[in-house]
Amino acid sequence: MEPAQPADRVPADQTPPDGQPPVGPTDPPARPDGEPALVDPTAETEPVDPGGRDDPDVTAARILEHDVPPARTGAVPAAPKGKARAERSPKDMALSLLVLLVPIALLLAFYRGFLGGDQPTVVDPAPAYEQARAANVFPVSEPRGLGEGWRTVSANFRSVEGGSNLRIGYLTPEGQAAQLVQSNVPPERLLPAELTREGQPQGPVDLGGRSWQRYTARGNEQALVLLEPGRTVIVVGDARENELRQLAGSLR
């Protein structure tokens, strides 16, 4: 006769009577009405998120509603572009500048070499002389025999307050500027306007049988002045005095 066992002890022989199948420890417990339980109490279950945090739609809605920043990922933010530019070496900057300067230098060389960019624009003074003669307000003189080195770069005849002016601009063989002015404007008004008020006579010069007067002028310019009844002739410019004398002596 076996000794009595405690009430909560499971018998070693779990074979049910009357040929029923054995019930293992893993079988779900039977309900009172004889049907098996729907949930295995021994199985591990995932906790249910009551707030719907695992739902992507719900998470997006919470981000938009509460301005919650999304979770960070492992992506590394790109470096700002300004930093990359600041890291350019002096050599790269010099090469970039060279790329810009080379086309400019080529265009400048083409302009000077083939298009004559450095050459002054030469004009025909004949129309201005014709207008002055047609006006018949003072005797008109014209240079003769100056040579090919002299180039006419401007010519005009116009009426001004107190009279009329015939103005012819030249470029000398040495590349300096000279201007021939013939006018019937009174000398006391014409000379200060052309030579400035500081222009002063420096002595007479005989050129082509006429007595000219040397004058100082603005800046580094000098002038030769011929005073005649009804006309004043001025040769002025930054050219050397020998070229100014050549121009004044050639007037006929």
mmCIF file of C-alpha atoms in Angstrom:
data_model
loop_
_atom_site.group_PDB
_atom_site.id
_atom_site.type_symbol
_atom_site.label_atom_id
_atom_site.label_comp_id
_atom_site.label_asym_id
_atom_site.label_seq_id
_atom_site.Cartn_x
_atom_site.Cartn_y
_atom_site.Cartn_z
ATOM 1 C CA MET A 1 0.000 0.000 0.000
ATOM 2 C CA GLU A 2 1.487 3.341 -1.215
ATOM 3 C CA PRO A 3 1.697 6.315 1.072
ATOM 4 C CA ALA A 4 -0.674 9.266 0.576
ATOM 5 C CA GLN A 5 0.488 12.029 -1.838
ATOM 6 C CA PRO A 6 -0.064 15.749 -1.500
ATOM 7 C CA ALA A 7 -3.062 17.221 -3.301
ATOM 8 C CA ASP A 8 -1.003 19.461 -5.643
ATOM 9 C CA ARG A 9 1.434 16.785 -6.723
ATOM 10 C CA VAL A 10 1.087 15.488 -10.259
ATOM 11 C CA PRO A 11 1.067 11.702 -10.398
ATOM 12 C CA ALA A 12 4.012 10.149 -12.167
ATOM 13 C CA ASP A 13 1.741 8.043 -14.331
ATOM 14 C CA GLN A 14 -0.351 10.456 -16.324
ATOM 15 C CA THR A 15 -2.142 7.832 -18.410
ATOM 16 C CA PRO A 16 -5.827 8.671 -18.318
ATOM 17 C CA PRO A 17 -8.327 5.964 -17.593
ATOM 18 C CA ASP A 18 -10.619 4.343 -20.086
ATOM 19 C CA GLY A 19 -8.086 4.605 -22.970
ATOM 20 C CA GLN A 20 -8.185 8.395 -23.356
ATOM 21 C CA PRO A 21 -5.059 10.030 -24.915
ATOM 22 C CA PRO A 22 -2.444 11.247 -22.510
ATOM 23 C CA VAL A 23 -2.355 14.886 -21.651
ATOM 24 C CA GLY A 24 1.175 16.348 -21.795
ATOM 25 C CA PRO A 25 2.412 19.407 -19.995
ATOM 26 C CA THR A 26 2.349 21.348 -23.269
ATOM 27 C CA ASP A 27 -1.277 20.733 -24.064
ATOM 28 C CA PRO A 28 -3.540 23.746 -23.486
ATOM 29 C CA PRO A 29 -5.764 23.472 -20.426
ATOM 30 C CA ALA A 30 -9.284 22.392 -21.032
ATOM 31 C CA ARG A 31 -12.142 24.770 -20.503
ATOM 32 C CA PRO A 32 -14.884 23.783 -18.047
ATOM 33 C CA ASP A 33 -17.174 22.844 -20.901
ATOM 34 C CA GLY A 34 -14.559 20.428 -22.276
ATOM 35 C CA GLU A 35 -13.245 22.597 -25.181
ATOM 36 C CA PRO A 36 -9.529 23.505 -25.359
ATOM 37 C CA ALA A 37 -8.446 27.065 -24.483
ATOM 38 C CA LEU A 38 -7.845 29.370 -27.460
ATOM 39 C CA VAL A 39 -4.677 30.958 -26.015
ATOM 40 C CA ASP A 40 -1.733 28.975 -24.820
ATOM 41 C CA PRO A 41 -0.700 30.574 -21.535
ATOM 42 C CA THR A 42 2.837 29.230 -21.929
ATOM 43 C CA ALA A 43 3.416 30.817 -25.357
ATOM 44 C CA GLU A 44 5.355 34.118 -25.558
ATOM 45 C CA THR A 45 3.236 36.971 -26.931
ATOM 46 C CA GLU A 46 4.327 40.434 -28.106
ATOM 47 C CA PRO A 47 2.965 43.355 -26.097
ATOM 48 C CA VAL A 48 0.247 45.269 -27.788
ATOM 49 C CA ASP A 49 0.989 48.940 -28.430
ATOM 50 C CA PRO A 50 -2.079 50.710 -27.115
ATOM 51 C CA GLY A 51 -1.126 53.999 -28.750
ATOM 52 C CA GLY A 52 -0.555 52.584 -32.224
ATOM 53 C CA ARG A 53 3.140 53.514 -32.214
ATOM 54 C CA ASP A 54 4.115 50.680 -34.526
ATOM 55 C CA ASP A 55 1.633 51.798 -37.183
ATOM 56 C CA PRO A 56 3.455 53.896 -39.861
ATOM 57 C CA ASP A 57 0.342 55.928 -40.591
ATOM 58 C CA VAL A 58 -0.151 56.710 -36.938
ATOM 59 C CA THR A 59 3.525 57.635 -36.505
ATOM 60 C CA ALA A 60 3.413 60.024 -39.462
ATOM 61 C CA ALA A 61 0.236 61.612 -38.154
ATOM 62 C CA ARG A 62 1.851 62.134 -34.727
ATOM 63 C CA ILE A 63 4.901 63.751 -36.330
ATOM 64 C CA LEU A 64 2.744 66.194 -38.299
ATOM 65 C CA GLU A 65 0.427 66.939 -35.353
ATOM 66 C CA HIS A 66 3.028 67.446 -32.630
ATOM 67 C CA ASP A 67 6.014 68.458 -34.802
ATOM 68 C CA VAL A 68 7.992 65.545 -33.464
ATOM 69 C CA PRO A 69 11.305 65.073 -35.313
ATOM 70 C CA PRO A 70 11.568 61.705 -36.986
ATOM 71 C CA ALA A 71 13.948 59.134 -35.652
ATOM 72 C CA ARG A 72 17.526 59.576 -36.804
ATOM 73 C CA THR A 73 18.952 57.161 -39.267
ATOM 74 C CA GLY A 74 22.525 56.243 -39.866
ATOM 75 C CA ALA A 75 22.881 58.606 -42.828
ATOM 76 C CA VAL A 76 25.710 61.137 -42.560
ATOM 77 C CA PRO A 77 24.687 64.709 -43.543
ATOM 78 C CA ALA A 78 26.385 66.079 -46.621
ATOM 79 C CA ALA A 79 29.071 68.711 -46.102
ATOM 80 C CA PRO A 80 28.022 72.260 -47.069
ATOM 81 C CA LYS A 81 29.111 73.466 -50.481
ATOM 82 C CA GLY A 82 30.721 76.598 -49.069
ATOM 83 C CA LYS A 83 33.222 74.470 -47.177
ATOM 84 C CA ALA A 84 34.288 72.700 -50.353
ATOM 85 C CA ARG A 85 34.850 76.040 -52.066
ATOM 86 C CA ALA A 86 36.845 77.367 -49.138
ATOM 87 C CA GLU A 87 39.157 74.375 -49.375
ATOM 88 C CA ARG A 88 40.263 75.223 -52.933
ATOM 89 C CA SER A 89 43.997 75.583 -53.115
ATOM 90 C CA PRO A 90 45.780 78.672 -54.507
ATOM 91 C CA LYS A 91 46.904 76.542 -57.430
ATOM 92 C CA ASP A 92 43.291 75.802 -58.412
ATOM 93 C CA MET A 93 42.400 79.488 -58.179
ATOM 94 C CA ALA A 94 45.394 80.433 -60.343
ATOM 95 C CA LEU A 95 44.397 77.881 -62.982
ATOM 96 C CA SER A 96 40.827 79.190 -63.031
ATOM 97 C CA LEU A 97 42.083 82.738 -63.483
ATOM 98 C CA LEU A 98 44.411 81.617 -66.276
ATOM 99 C CA VAL A 99 41.526 79.979 -68.114
ATOM 100 C CA LEU A 100 39.693 83.332 -68.090
ATOM 101 C CA LEU A 101 42.675 85.464 -69.105
ATOM 102 C CA VAL A 102 43.891 83.395 -72.048
ATOM 103 C CA PRO A 103 40.813 84.013 -74.285
ATOM 104 C CA ILE A 104 40.872 87.721 -73.431
ATOM 105 C CA ALA A 105 44.539 87.980 -74.392
ATOM 106 C CA LEU A 106 43.891 86.176 -77.681
ATOM 107 C CA LEU A 107 40.986 88.482 -78.554
ATOM 108 C CA LEU A 108 43.065 91.551 -77.717
ATOM 109 C CA ALA A 109 45.957 90.338 -79.867
ATOM 110 C CA PHE A 110 43.589 89.659 -82.769
ATOM 111 C CA TYR A 111 42.002 93.096 -82.377
ATOM 112 C CA ARG A 112 45.355 94.851 -82.409
ATOM 113 C CA GLY A 113 47.151 92.714 -84.965
ATOM 114 C CA PHE A 114 44.478 92.087 -87.595
ATOM 115 C CA LEU A 115 41.820 94.753 -87.026
ATOM 116 C CA GLY A 116 44.179 97.642 -86.294
ATOM 117 C CA GLY A 117 42.703 98.360 -82.877
ATOM 118 C CA ASP A 118 45.588 100.648 -81.913
ATOM 119 C CA GLN A 119 45.372 102.719 -85.072
ATOM 120 C CA PRO A 120 43.558 106.075 -84.798
ATOM 121 C CA THR A 121 40.562 106.766 -86.973
ATOM 122 C CA VAL A 122 41.613 109.016 -89.858
ATOM 123 C CA VAL A 123 39.059 111.495 -91.219
ATOM 124 C CA ASP A 124 38.893 113.633 -94.345
ATOM 125 C CA PRO A 125 39.137 117.344 -93.408
ATOM 126 C CA ALA A 126 37.965 118.548 -96.842
ATOM 127 C CA PRO A 127 34.236 118.960 -95.895
ATOM 128 C CA ALA A 128 35.136 121.139 -92.883
ATOM 129 C CA TYR A 129 37.374 123.381 -95.010
ATOM 130 C CA GLU A 130 34.644 123.695 -97.625
ATOM 131 C CA GLN A 131 32.089 124.743 -94.991
ATOM 132 C CA ALA A 132 34.453 127.377 -93.597
ATOM 133 C CA ARG A 133 35.156 128.824 -97.033
ATOM 134 C CA ALA A 134 31.457 128.804 -97.893
ATOM 135 C CA ALA A 135 30.675 130.752 -94.707
ATOM 136 C CA ASN A 136 33.213 133.407 -95.786
ATOM 137 C CA VAL A 137 33.593 134.775 -92.241
ATOM 138 C CA PHE A 138 37.427 134.763 -92.191
ATOM 139 C CA PRO A 139 40.303 133.786 -94.499
ATOM 140 C CA VAL A 140 40.893 130.016 -94.398
ATOM 141 C CA SER A 141 44.406 128.536 -94.507
ATOM 142 C CA GLU A 142 45.197 124.851 -95.097
ATOM 143 C CA PRO A 143 48.429 122.919 -94.390
ATOM 144 C CA ARG A 144 50.507 121.955 -97.432
ATOM 145 C CA GLY A 145 53.270 119.379 -97.602
ATOM 146 C CA LEU A 146 53.055 117.967 -94.075
ATOM 147 C CA GLY A 147 53.921 114.423 -95.183
ATOM 148 C CA GLU A 148 52.340 111.015 -94.677
ATOM 149 C CA GLY A 149 53.278 110.843 -90.979
ATOM 150 C CA TRP A 150 50.640 113.451 -90.163
ATOM 151 C CA ARG A 151 47.150 112.013 -89.724
ATOM 152 C CA THR A 152 43.936 113.995 -89.449
ATOM 153 C CA VAL A 153 41.803 112.552 -86.633
ATOM 154 C CA SER A 154 39.091 115.245 -86.302
ATOM 155 C CA ALA A 155 37.700 118.124 -88.386
ATOM 156 C CA ASN A 156 34.708 120.400 -87.856
ATOM 157 C CA PHE A 157 33.465 123.897 -88.531
ATOM 158 C CA ARG A 158 30.788 125.423 -86.308
ATOM 159 C CA SER A 159 29.339 128.705 -85.187
ATOM 160 C CA VAL A 160 29.970 129.697 -81.600
ATOM 161 C CA GLU A 161 29.180 132.687 -79.436
ATOM 162 C CA GLY A 162 30.981 135.693 -80.927
ATOM 163 C CA GLY A 163 31.943 134.068 -84.238
ATOM 164 C CA SER A 164 32.882 130.739 -85.871
ATOM 165 C CA ASN A 165 35.648 128.175 -85.348
ATOM 166 C CA LEU A 166 37.400 125.839 -87.773
ATOM 167 C CA ARG A 167 39.079 123.094 -85.732
ATOM 168 C CA ILE A 168 41.329 120.383 -87.231
ATOM 169 C CA GLY A 169 42.968 117.728 -85.002
ATOM 170 C CA TYR A 170 46.166 115.913 -85.963
ATOM 171 C CA LEU A 171 48.324 113.047 -84.787
ATOM 172 C CA THR A 172 51.978 113.906 -85.414
ATOM 173 C CA PRO A 173 54.596 111.496 -86.805
ATOM 174 C CA GLU A 174 55.838 111.005 -83.239
ATOM 175 C CA GLY A 175 52.350 110.030 -82.077
ATOM 176 C CA GLN A 176 51.540 113.266 -80.236
ATOM 177 C CA ALA A 177 48.474 115.498 -80.512
ATOM 178 C CA ALA A 178 48.314 118.845 -82.295
ATOM 179 C CA GLN A 179 45.342 121.033 -83.125
ATOM 180 C CA LEU A 180 44.865 123.804 -85.660
ATOM 181 C CA VAL A 181 42.238 126.433 -84.722
ATOM 182 C CA GLN A 182 41.152 129.266 -87.030
ATOM 183 C CA SER A 183 38.524 131.659 -85.682
ATOM 184 C CA ASN A 184 37.035 135.140 -85.943
ATOM 185 C CA VAL A 185 36.140 135.152 -82.217
ATOM 186 C CA PRO A 186 37.847 138.157 -80.564
ATOM 187 C CA PRO A 187 41.313 137.140 -79.195
ATOM 188 C CA GLU A 188 40.525 138.332 -75.680
ATOM 189 C CA ARG A 189 37.768 135.693 -75.573
ATOM 190 C CA LEU A 190 39.332 133.018 -77.781
ATOM 191 C CA LEU A 191 42.771 132.729 -76.138
ATOM 192 C CA PRO A 192 41.516 132.161 -72.554
ATOM 193 C CA ALA A 193 39.070 129.542 -73.856
ATOM 194 C CA GLU A 194 41.732 127.656 -75.856
ATOM 195 C CA LEU A 195 44.858 128.192 -73.705
ATOM 196 C CA THR A 196 43.255 128.839 -70.276
ATOM 197 C CA ARG A 197 43.535 132.149 -68.451
ATOM 198 C CA GLU A 198 47.071 131.231 -67.356
ATOM 199 C CA GLY A 199 48.339 131.188 -70.946
ATOM 200 C CA GLN A 200 51.087 133.776 -71.332
ATOM 201 C CA PRO A 201 53.165 134.913 -74.359
ATOM 202 C CA GLN A 202 56.764 133.650 -74.410
ATOM 203 C CA GLY A 203 58.210 135.557 -77.333
ATOM 204 C CA PRO A 204 57.857 135.897 -81.129
ATOM 205 C CA VAL A 205 58.684 133.201 -83.715
ATOM 206 C CA ASP A 206 59.044 133.799 -87.481
ATOM 207 C CA LEU A 207 57.399 130.997 -89.446
ATOM 208 C CA GLY A 208 56.677 131.117 -93.169
ATOM 209 C CA GLY A 209 57.196 134.870 -93.319
ATOM 210 C CA ARG A 210 54.674 135.498 -90.508
ATOM 211 C CA SER A 211 55.324 136.579 -86.959
ATOM 212 C CA TRP A 212 53.853 134.048 -84.506
ATOM 213 C CA GLN A 213 53.817 134.254 -80.721
ATOM 214 C CA ARG A 214 54.741 131.400 -78.439
ATOM 215 C CA TYR A 215 52.290 130.816 -75.601
ATOM 216 C CA THR A 216 52.007 128.529 -72.607
ATOM 217 C CA ALA A 217 48.864 126.388 -72.448
ATOM 218 C CA ARG A 218 47.079 123.882 -70.220
ATOM 219 C CA GLY A 219 49.122 121.101 -68.649
ATOM 220 C CA ASN A 220 52.134 120.072 -70.709
ATOM 221 C CA GLU A 221 50.814 121.720 -73.856
ATOM 222 C CA GLN A 222 52.336 124.689 -75.677
ATOM 223 C CA ALA A 223 50.970 126.904 -78.435
ATOM 224 C CA LEU A 224 51.841 129.145 -81.358
ATOM 225 C CA VAL A 225 49.443 132.065 -81.953
ATOM 226 C CA LEU A 226 49.069 134.216 -85.079
ATOM 227 C CA LEU A 227 47.043 137.408 -84.629
ATOM 228 C CA GLU A 228 45.623 138.936 -87.820
ATOM 229 C CA PRO A 229 42.845 141.445 -88.502
ATOM 230 C CA GLY A 230 39.590 139.519 -88.470
ATOM 231 C CA ARG A 231 41.232 136.137 -87.729
ATOM 232 C CA THR A 232 43.246 134.359 -85.049
ATOM 233 C CA VAL A 233 45.194 131.170 -85.779
ATOM 234 C CA ILE A 234 46.295 128.845 -82.966
ATOM 235 C CA VAL A 235 48.489 125.729 -83.215
ATOM 236 C CA VAL A 236 48.398 123.953 -79.830
ATOM 237 C CA GLY A 237 49.126 120.516 -78.425
ATOM 238 C CA ASP A 238 51.450 118.293 -76.389
ATOM 239 C CA ALA A 239 53.645 117.654 -79.418
ATOM 240 C CA ARG A 240 57.194 118.920 -79.400
ATOM 241 C CA GLU A 241 57.785 122.492 -80.467
ATOM 242 C CA ASN A 242 59.498 121.522 -83.733
ATOM 243 C CA GLU A 243 56.370 119.637 -84.842
ATOM 244 C CA LEU A 244 54.122 122.540 -83.877
ATOM 245 C CA ARG A 245 56.367 124.854 -85.886
ATOM 246 C CA GLN A 246 56.194 122.502 -88.858
ATOM 247 C CA LEU A 247 52.401 122.583 -88.775
ATOM 248 C CA ALA A 248 52.238 126.372 -88.400
ATOM 249 C CA GLY A 249 54.792 126.952 -91.150
ATOM 250 C CA SER A 250 52.881 124.743 -93.610
ATOM 251 C CA LEU A 251 49.726 126.886 -93.638
ATOM 252 C CA ARG A 252 48.909 128.413 -97.023
#
